């Protein structure tokens, strides 16, 4: 079940590839103590923490933005047939859920005009490509793929130095470069009046979030500037894959201050579905109200 988010002449469709209890909470948030976790367990379970396994429940999703002029995909999840030995639950996936999610949004792969990757982690670039006769080719044959310049440079450099450490760059980013489909932009890029990037660095070097719509009828696709509402209560709490956790904390405070008490909907990419909230200040942090 996918719930579309209407914003006047734009509609946002979540495209969900997976939802599950993937990670141990204390490993995922290295500075979180068992005591603080236990204090918060009652409001986190069962939606955000699975009581049976004690693991963090995450959604893996992208968003199709349908505007009067363009169909845009923001983030492309994990993808099929990709070797991810470090992550068994994402290894060699063979699922039709992403494609079905596109269909529920009323689009197929030929209808996507732009793919925008908030950052270049494994669960945000996978469907950039698909396997065809043993080769990785762009999944969306007509799309331009928009990425942040410094983010792109960071990851392609790592790929050069140690390709085995970033297989998703090899199979899901470089083939897009080879097909001449990449457009590199600054992370404050304004695609048009109704689709604008907001730099949200910290989780990765040049991460961006995407503000969609017009004031009064808008939504922010957060990407991975936050993974759990615990990081609203404790904005400085980093997660294990952060590039710069203190900077990620500053980013959360800045973004949540900006949108506190505003009508802007926050589409929290990794929160379990339905992942749409409004943000309010609460104590020294923030809390999120479901919409
Ligand atoms: Zn992610």
CSV table of C-alpha atoms and ligand atoms in Angstrom, one decimal:
chain,number,residue,atom,x,y,z
A,1,UNK,CA,0.0,0.0,0.0
A,2,UNK,CA,1.5,3.3,-1.1
A,3,UNK,CA,0.0,6.6,-0.2
A,4,UNK,CA,0.4,9.4,-2.7
A,5,UNK,CA,1.2,12.9,-1.3
A,6,UNK,CA,-0.6,15.6,-3.3
A,7,UNK,CA,0.8,19.1,-3.4
A,8,UNK,CA,-1.3,21.3,-5.7
A,9,UNK,CA,0.0,20.5,-9.2
A,10,UNK,CA,2.7,18.0,-8.0
A,11,UNK,CA,2.2,14.6,-6.6
A,12,UNK,CA,4.8,12.6,-4.6
A,13,UNK,CA,4.6,8.8,-4.8
A,14,UNK,CA,6.8,6.7,-2.4
A,15,UNK,CA,8.3,3.8,-4.2
A,16,UNK,CA,9.0,1.1,-1.6
A,17,UNK,CA,11.5,-1.6,-2.3
A,18,UNK,CA,11.8,-3.1,1.2
A,19,UNK,CA,10.9,-2.6,4.8
A,20,UNK,CA,12.4,-4.7,7.6
A,21,UNK,CA,14.3,-5.0,10.9
A,22,UNK,CA,17.8,-4.8,9.4
A,23,UNK,CA,20.3,-3.4,11.9
A,24,UNK,CA,21.1,-3.8,15.6
A,25,UNK,CA,20.2,-0.4,17.1
A,26,UNK,CA,23.3,-0.1,19.3
A,27,UNK,CA,25.6,-0.9,16.4
A,28,UNK,CA,23.7,1.4,14.1
A,29,UNK,CA,24.0,4.4,16.5
A,30,UNK,CA,27.5,3.9,18.0
A,31,UNK,CA,27.2,6.6,20.7
A,32,UNK,CA,23.8,5.4,21.9
A,33,UNK,CA,24.0,3.6,25.3
A,34,UNK,CA,21.8,0.7,26.4
A,35,UNK,CA,20.4,2.9,29.2
A,36,UNK,CA,19.2,5.6,26.9
A,37,UNK,CA,17.8,3.1,24.4
A,38,UNK,CA,15.9,1.4,27.2
A,39,UNK,CA,14.5,4.8,28.4
A,40,UNK,CA,13.1,5.3,24.9
A,41,UNK,CA,12.1,1.8,23.9
A,42,UNK,CA,8.4,2.2,24.9
A,43,UNK,CA,7.7,4.8,22.2
A,44,UNK,CA,10.0,3.3,19.6
A,45,UNK,CA,8.5,-0.1,19.7
A,46,UNK,CA,7.0,-1.6,17.6
A,47,UNK,CA,7.0,0.9,14.8
A,48,UNK,CA,10.7,1.9,14.8
A,49,UNK,CA,12.2,-1.0,16.7
A,50,UNK,CA,11.1,-4.5,16.2
A,51,UNK,CA,10.4,-6.0,19.7
A,52,UNK,CA,11.2,-9.5,18.6
A,53,UNK,CA,14.7,-8.9,17.3
A,54,UNK,CA,15.4,-5.5,18.9
A,55,UNK,CA,16.5,-4.3,15.5
A,56,UNK,CA,15.9,-1.0,13.9
A,57,UNK,CA,13.0,-1.1,11.4
A,58,UNK,CA,13.9,0.8,8.2
A,59,UNK,CA,12.1,1.4,4.9
A,60,UNK,CA,14.1,1.4,1.7
A,61,UNK,CA,12.3,3.7,-0.7
A,62,UNK,CA,12.6,6.2,-3.4
A,63,UNK,CA,10.1,8.9,-4.4
A,64,UNK,CA,8.6,9.6,-7.8
A,65,UNK,CA,7.7,13.3,-8.2
A,66,UNK,CA,5.2,13.9,-10.9
A,67,UNK,CA,5.1,17.5,-12.0
A,68,UNK,CA,3.2,19.0,-14.9
A,69,UNK,CA,6.4,18.9,-16.9
A,70,UNK,CA,8.6,16.1,-15.5
A,71,UNK,CA,8.7,12.7,-13.8
A,72,UNK,CA,11.5,12.7,-11.4
A,73,UNK,CA,12.8,9.7,-9.3
A,74,UNK,CA,14.6,10.7,-6.1
A,75,UNK,CA,16.9,7.8,-4.9
A,76,UNK,CA,16.9,4.4,-6.5
A,77,UNK,CA,17.1,2.0,-3.6
A,78,UNK,CA,19.2,-1.2,-3.7
A,79,UNK,CA,18.5,-2.8,-7.1
A,80,UNK,CA,18.4,-6.4,-8.4
A,81,UNK,CA,21.2,-8.9,-9.1
A,82,UNK,CA,23.8,-6.9,-7.3
A,83,UNK,CA,26.5,-8.6,-5.4
A,84,UNK,CA,26.5,-7.1,-1.9
A,85,UNK,CA,28.4,-9.7,0.2
A,86,UNK,CA,28.7,-7.3,3.2
A,87,UNK,CA,24.9,-6.9,3.4
A,88,UNK,CA,23.1,-10.3,3.1
A,89,UNK,CA,19.6,-8.7,3.0
A,90,UNK,CA,20.6,-6.6,-0.1
A,91,UNK,CA,22.8,-9.3,-1.8
A,92,UNK,CA,21.6,-10.5,-5.2
A,93,UNK,CA,18.1,-9.2,-4.7
A,94,UNK,CA,15.5,-10.4,-7.2
A,95,UNK,CA,12.4,-8.5,-6.5
A,96,UNK,CA,9.6,-6.9,-8.4
A,97,UNK,CA,8.6,-4.5,-5.7
A,98,UNK,CA,10.4,-1.5,-7.0
A,99,UNK,CA,8.9,-1.9,-10.5
A,100,UNK,CA,5.5,-2.4,-8.9
A,101,UNK,CA,6.0,0.8,-6.9
A,102,UNK,CA,6.7,2.7,-10.1
A,103,UNK,CA,3.6,1.2,-11.7
A,104,UNK,CA,1.6,2.4,-8.7
A,105,UNK,CA,2.9,5.9,-9.3
A,106,UNK,CA,1.6,5.5,-12.9
A,107,UNK,CA,5.0,5.4,-14.5
A,108,UNK,CA,7.4,2.9,-16.1
A,109,UNK,CA,11.1,3.1,-16.6
A,110,UNK,CA,10.6,4.9,-19.9
A,111,UNK,CA,8.7,7.7,-18.2
A,112,UNK,CA,11.4,8.9,-15.8
A,113,UNK,CA,13.0,12.1,-17.0
A,114,UNK,CA,15.4,12.7,-14.2
A,115,UNK,CA,16.9,10.6,-11.4
A,116,UNK,CA,18.3,12.5,-8.5
A,117,UNK,CA,20.6,10.7,-6.0
A,118,UNK,CA,20.6,12.4,-2.5
A,119,UNK,CA,23.9,10.7,-2.0
A,120,UNK,CA,25.8,7.8,-3.4
A,121,UNK,CA,25.3,5.1,-0.8
A,122,UNK,CA,24.4,1.5,-1.7
A,123,UNK,CA,20.7,1.8,-0.9
A,124,UNK,CA,20.2,5.0,-3.0
A,125,UNK,CA,21.8,4.2,-6.3
A,126,UNK,CA,20.9,0.6,-7.0
A,127,UNK,CA,18.2,0.9,-9.6
A,128,UNK,CA,20.3,3.5,-11.5
A,129,UNK,CA,21.2,0.4,-13.5
A,130,UNK,CA,19.9,-3.0,-14.4
A,131,UNK,CA,21.5,-6.1,-15.8
A,132,UNK,CA,21.1,-6.6,-19.6
A,133,UNK,CA,23.0,-9.4,-21.3
A,134,UNK,CA,25.7,-9.4,-18.6
A,135,UNK,CA,26.2,-5.6,-18.7
A,136,UNK,CA,24.9,-2.8,-16.4
A,137,UNK,CA,22.9,-0.4,-18.4
A,138,UNK,CA,20.8,2.6,-17.3
A,139,UNK,CA,17.4,1.4,-16.0
A,140,UNK,CA,15.8,4.6,-17.1
A,141,UNK,CA,16.8,5.0,-20.8
A,142,UNK,CA,15.6,8.5,-21.2
A,143,UNK,CA,16.7,9.9,-17.8
A,144,UNK,CA,19.4,12.3,-16.9
A,145,UNK,CA,21.0,11.4,-13.6
A,146,UNK,CA,21.7,14.3,-11.3
A,147,UNK,CA,24.4,14.0,-8.6
A,148,UNK,CA,26.2,16.4,-6.4
A,149,UNK,CA,29.7,17.2,-7.7
A,150,UNK,CA,31.8,16.7,-4.5
A,151,UNK,CA,29.8,13.6,-3.6
A,152,UNK,CA,30.5,12.1,-7.0
A,153,UNK,CA,34.2,13.0,-6.8
A,154,UNK,CA,34.5,11.5,-3.3
A,155,UNK,CA,33.0,8.1,-4.3
A,156,UNK,CA,34.6,7.7,-7.7
A,157,UNK,CA,38.0,8.4,-6.2
A,158,UNK,CA,37.3,5.7,-3.6
A,159,UNK,CA,36.3,3.4,-6.3
A,160,UNK,CA,39.6,4.0,-8.1
A,161,UNK,CA,41.6,3.3,-5.0
A,162,UNK,CA,39.7,0.3,-3.7
A,163,UNK,CA,36.8,-0.9,-6.0
A,164,UNK,CA,36.0,-3.9,-3.8
A,165,UNK,CA,35.0,-1.5,-0.9
A,166,UNK,CA,32.4,0.3,-3.0
A,167,UNK,CA,30.9,-2.2,-5.5
A,168,UNK,CA,27.8,-0.1,-5.9
A,169,UNK,CA,29.8,2.7,-7.4
A,170,UNK,CA,31.2,0.2,-9.9
A,171,UNK,CA,27.9,-1.3,-11.0
A,172,UNK,CA,25.4,1.5,-10.3
A,173,UNK,CA,27.2,4.8,-10.9
A,174,UNK,CA,30.1,4.3,-13.4
A,175,UNK,CA,27.9,2.7,-16.0
A,176,UNK,CA,25.8,5.9,-15.9
A,177,UNK,CA,28.9,7.9,-16.5
A,178,UNK,CA,29.9,5.6,-19.4
A,179,UNK,CA,26.4,6.2,-20.9
A,180,UNK,CA,27.0,10.0,-20.6
A,181,UNK,CA,23.9,10.4,-18.5
A,182,UNK,CA,25.3,12.1,-15.4
A,183,UNK,CA,24.8,15.8,-14.7
A,184,UNK,CA,27.0,17.1,-11.8
A,185,UNK,CA,25.6,20.0,-9.9
A,186,UNK,CA,26.2,21.9,-6.6
A,187,UNK,CA,24.2,20.5,-3.6
A,188,UNK,CA,22.2,23.8,-3.5
A,189,UNK,CA,21.0,23.3,-7.1
A,190,UNK,CA,17.6,24.7,-8.0
A,191,UNK,CA,16.2,22.4,-10.7
A,192,UNK,CA,13.3,24.7,-11.1
A,193,UNK,CA,11.0,26.8,-8.9
A,194,UNK,CA,9.4,23.8,-7.4
A,195,UNK,CA,12.3,21.3,-7.1
A,196,UNK,CA,15.2,22.6,-5.1
A,197,UNK,CA,18.2,20.9,-3.4
A,198,UNK,CA,19.1,21.8,0.2
A,199,UNK,CA,22.6,20.9,1.2
A,200,UNK,CA,22.5,18.5,4.1
A,201,UNK,CA,26.1,17.3,4.6
A,202,UNK,CA,27.4,15.1,7.3
A,203,UNK,CA,26.0,11.7,6.6
A,204,UNK,CA,28.0,11.9,3.4
A,205,UNK,CA,30.3,14.5,2.2
A,206,UNK,CA,27.9,16.4,-0.1
A,207,UNK,CA,24.5,14.9,0.7
A,208,UNK,CA,21.4,16.9,-0.3
A,209,UNK,CA,17.7,16.8,0.5
A,210,UNK,CA,15.1,17.9,-2.0
A,211,UNK,CA,12.4,20.5,-1.3
A,212,UNK,CA,9.4,20.0,-3.6
A,213,UNK,CA,6.4,22.3,-4.2
A,214,UNK,CA,5.6,25.9,-3.2
A,215,UNK,CA,5.5,27.5,0.2
A,216,UNK,CA,2.3,26.3,1.9
A,217,UNK,CA,2.2,23.2,-0.2
A,218,UNK,CA,5.6,21.7,0.0
A,219,UNK,CA,7.5,18.6,1.1
A,220,UNK,CA,11.1,17.8,1.9
A,221,UNK,CA,12.6,14.5,0.8
A,222,UNK,CA,15.1,14.1,3.5
A,223,UNK,CA,17.3,11.3,2.1
A,224,UNK,CA,19.6,10.1,4.9
A,225,UNK,CA,20.0,13.3,7.0
A,226,UNK,CA,18.0,11.3,9.6
A,227,UNK,CA,17.4,7.5,10.1
A,228,UNK,CA,15.2,7.4,13.2
A,229,UNK,CA,13.1,9.7,15.3
A,230,UNK,CA,15.7,9.1,18.1
A,231,UNK,CA,17.9,11.5,16.1
A,232,UNK,CA,15.1,14.1,16.4
A,233,UNK,CA,15.1,13.7,20.2
A,234,UNK,CA,19.0,13.6,20.2
A,235,UNK,CA,19.9,15.6,17.1
A,236,UNK,CA,23.7,15.1,17.6
A,237,UNK,CA,23.5,11.3,17.6
A,238,UNK,CA,25.4,10.0,14.6
A,239,UNK,CA,24.9,6.7,12.8
A,240,UNK,CA,27.6,4.2,11.9
A,241,UNK,CA,28.1,5.1,8.2
A,242,UNK,CA,28.3,8.9,8.7
A,243,UNK,CA,31.1,10.8,7.0
A,244,UNK,CA,31.1,13.5,9.7
A,245,UNK,CA,28.7,12.9,12.6
A,246,UNK,CA,29.1,16.3,14.3
A,247,UNK,CA,28.3,18.0,10.9
A,248,UNK,CA,25.3,15.7,10.4
A,249,UNK,CA,24.0,16.8,13.8
A,250,UNK,CA,24.4,20.5,12.9
A,251,UNK,CA,22.5,19.7,9.6
A,252,UNK,CA,19.6,18.1,11.5
A,253,UNK,CA,19.3,21.1,13.9
A,254,UNK,CA,19.5,23.6,11.0
A,255,UNK,CA,16.9,21.8,8.8
A,256,UNK,CA,14.5,21.0,11.7
A,257,UNK,CA,14.7,24.6,13.0
A,258,UNK,CA,13.9,25.8,9.5
A,259,UNK,CA,10.8,23.6,9.2
A,260,UNK,CA,9.6,23.4,12.8
A,261,UNK,CA,5.9,24.5,13.1
A,262,UNK,CA,5.8,24.9,9.3
A,263,UNK,CA,3.3,23.1,7.1
A,264,UNK,CA,6.1,21.5,5.1
A,265,UNK,CA,5.8,17.7,5.1
A,266,UNK,CA,9.0,15.8,5.8
A,267,UNK,CA,9.3,12.6,3.8
A,268,UNK,CA,11.8,10.7,6.0
A,269,UNK,CA,13.3,8.3,3.5
A,270,UNK,CA,14.3,5.5,6.0
A,271,UNK,CA,11.4,5.8,8.5
A,272,UNK,CA,8.9,2.9,8.3
A,273,UNK,CA,6.0,3.7,6.1
A,274,UNK,CA,3.9,5.9,6.1
A,275,UNK,CA,7.1,8.0,6.4
A,276,UNK,CA,5.6,11.5,6.3
A,277,UNK,CA,5.7,13.8,9.3
A,278,UNK,CA,5.7,17.4,10.4
A,279,UNK,CA,8.4,18.5,12.8
A,280,UNK,CA,8.0,20.4,16.1
A,281,UNK,CA,10.6,21.6,18.6
A,282,UNK,CA,10.6,19.6,21.8
A,283,UNK,CA,13.0,20.2,24.7
A,284,UNK,CA,16.5,20.3,23.3
A,285,UNK,CA,15.5,18.4,20.2
A,286,UNK,CA,12.5,17.8,17.9
A,287,UNK,CA,9.6,15.5,17.7
A,288,UNK,CA,7.7,14.4,14.6
A,289,UNK,CA,4.0,14.2,14.2
A,290,UNK,CA,2.5,11.8,11.7
A,291,UNK,CA,0.3,13.4,9.1
B,1,LIG,ZN1,20.2,5.0,3.1
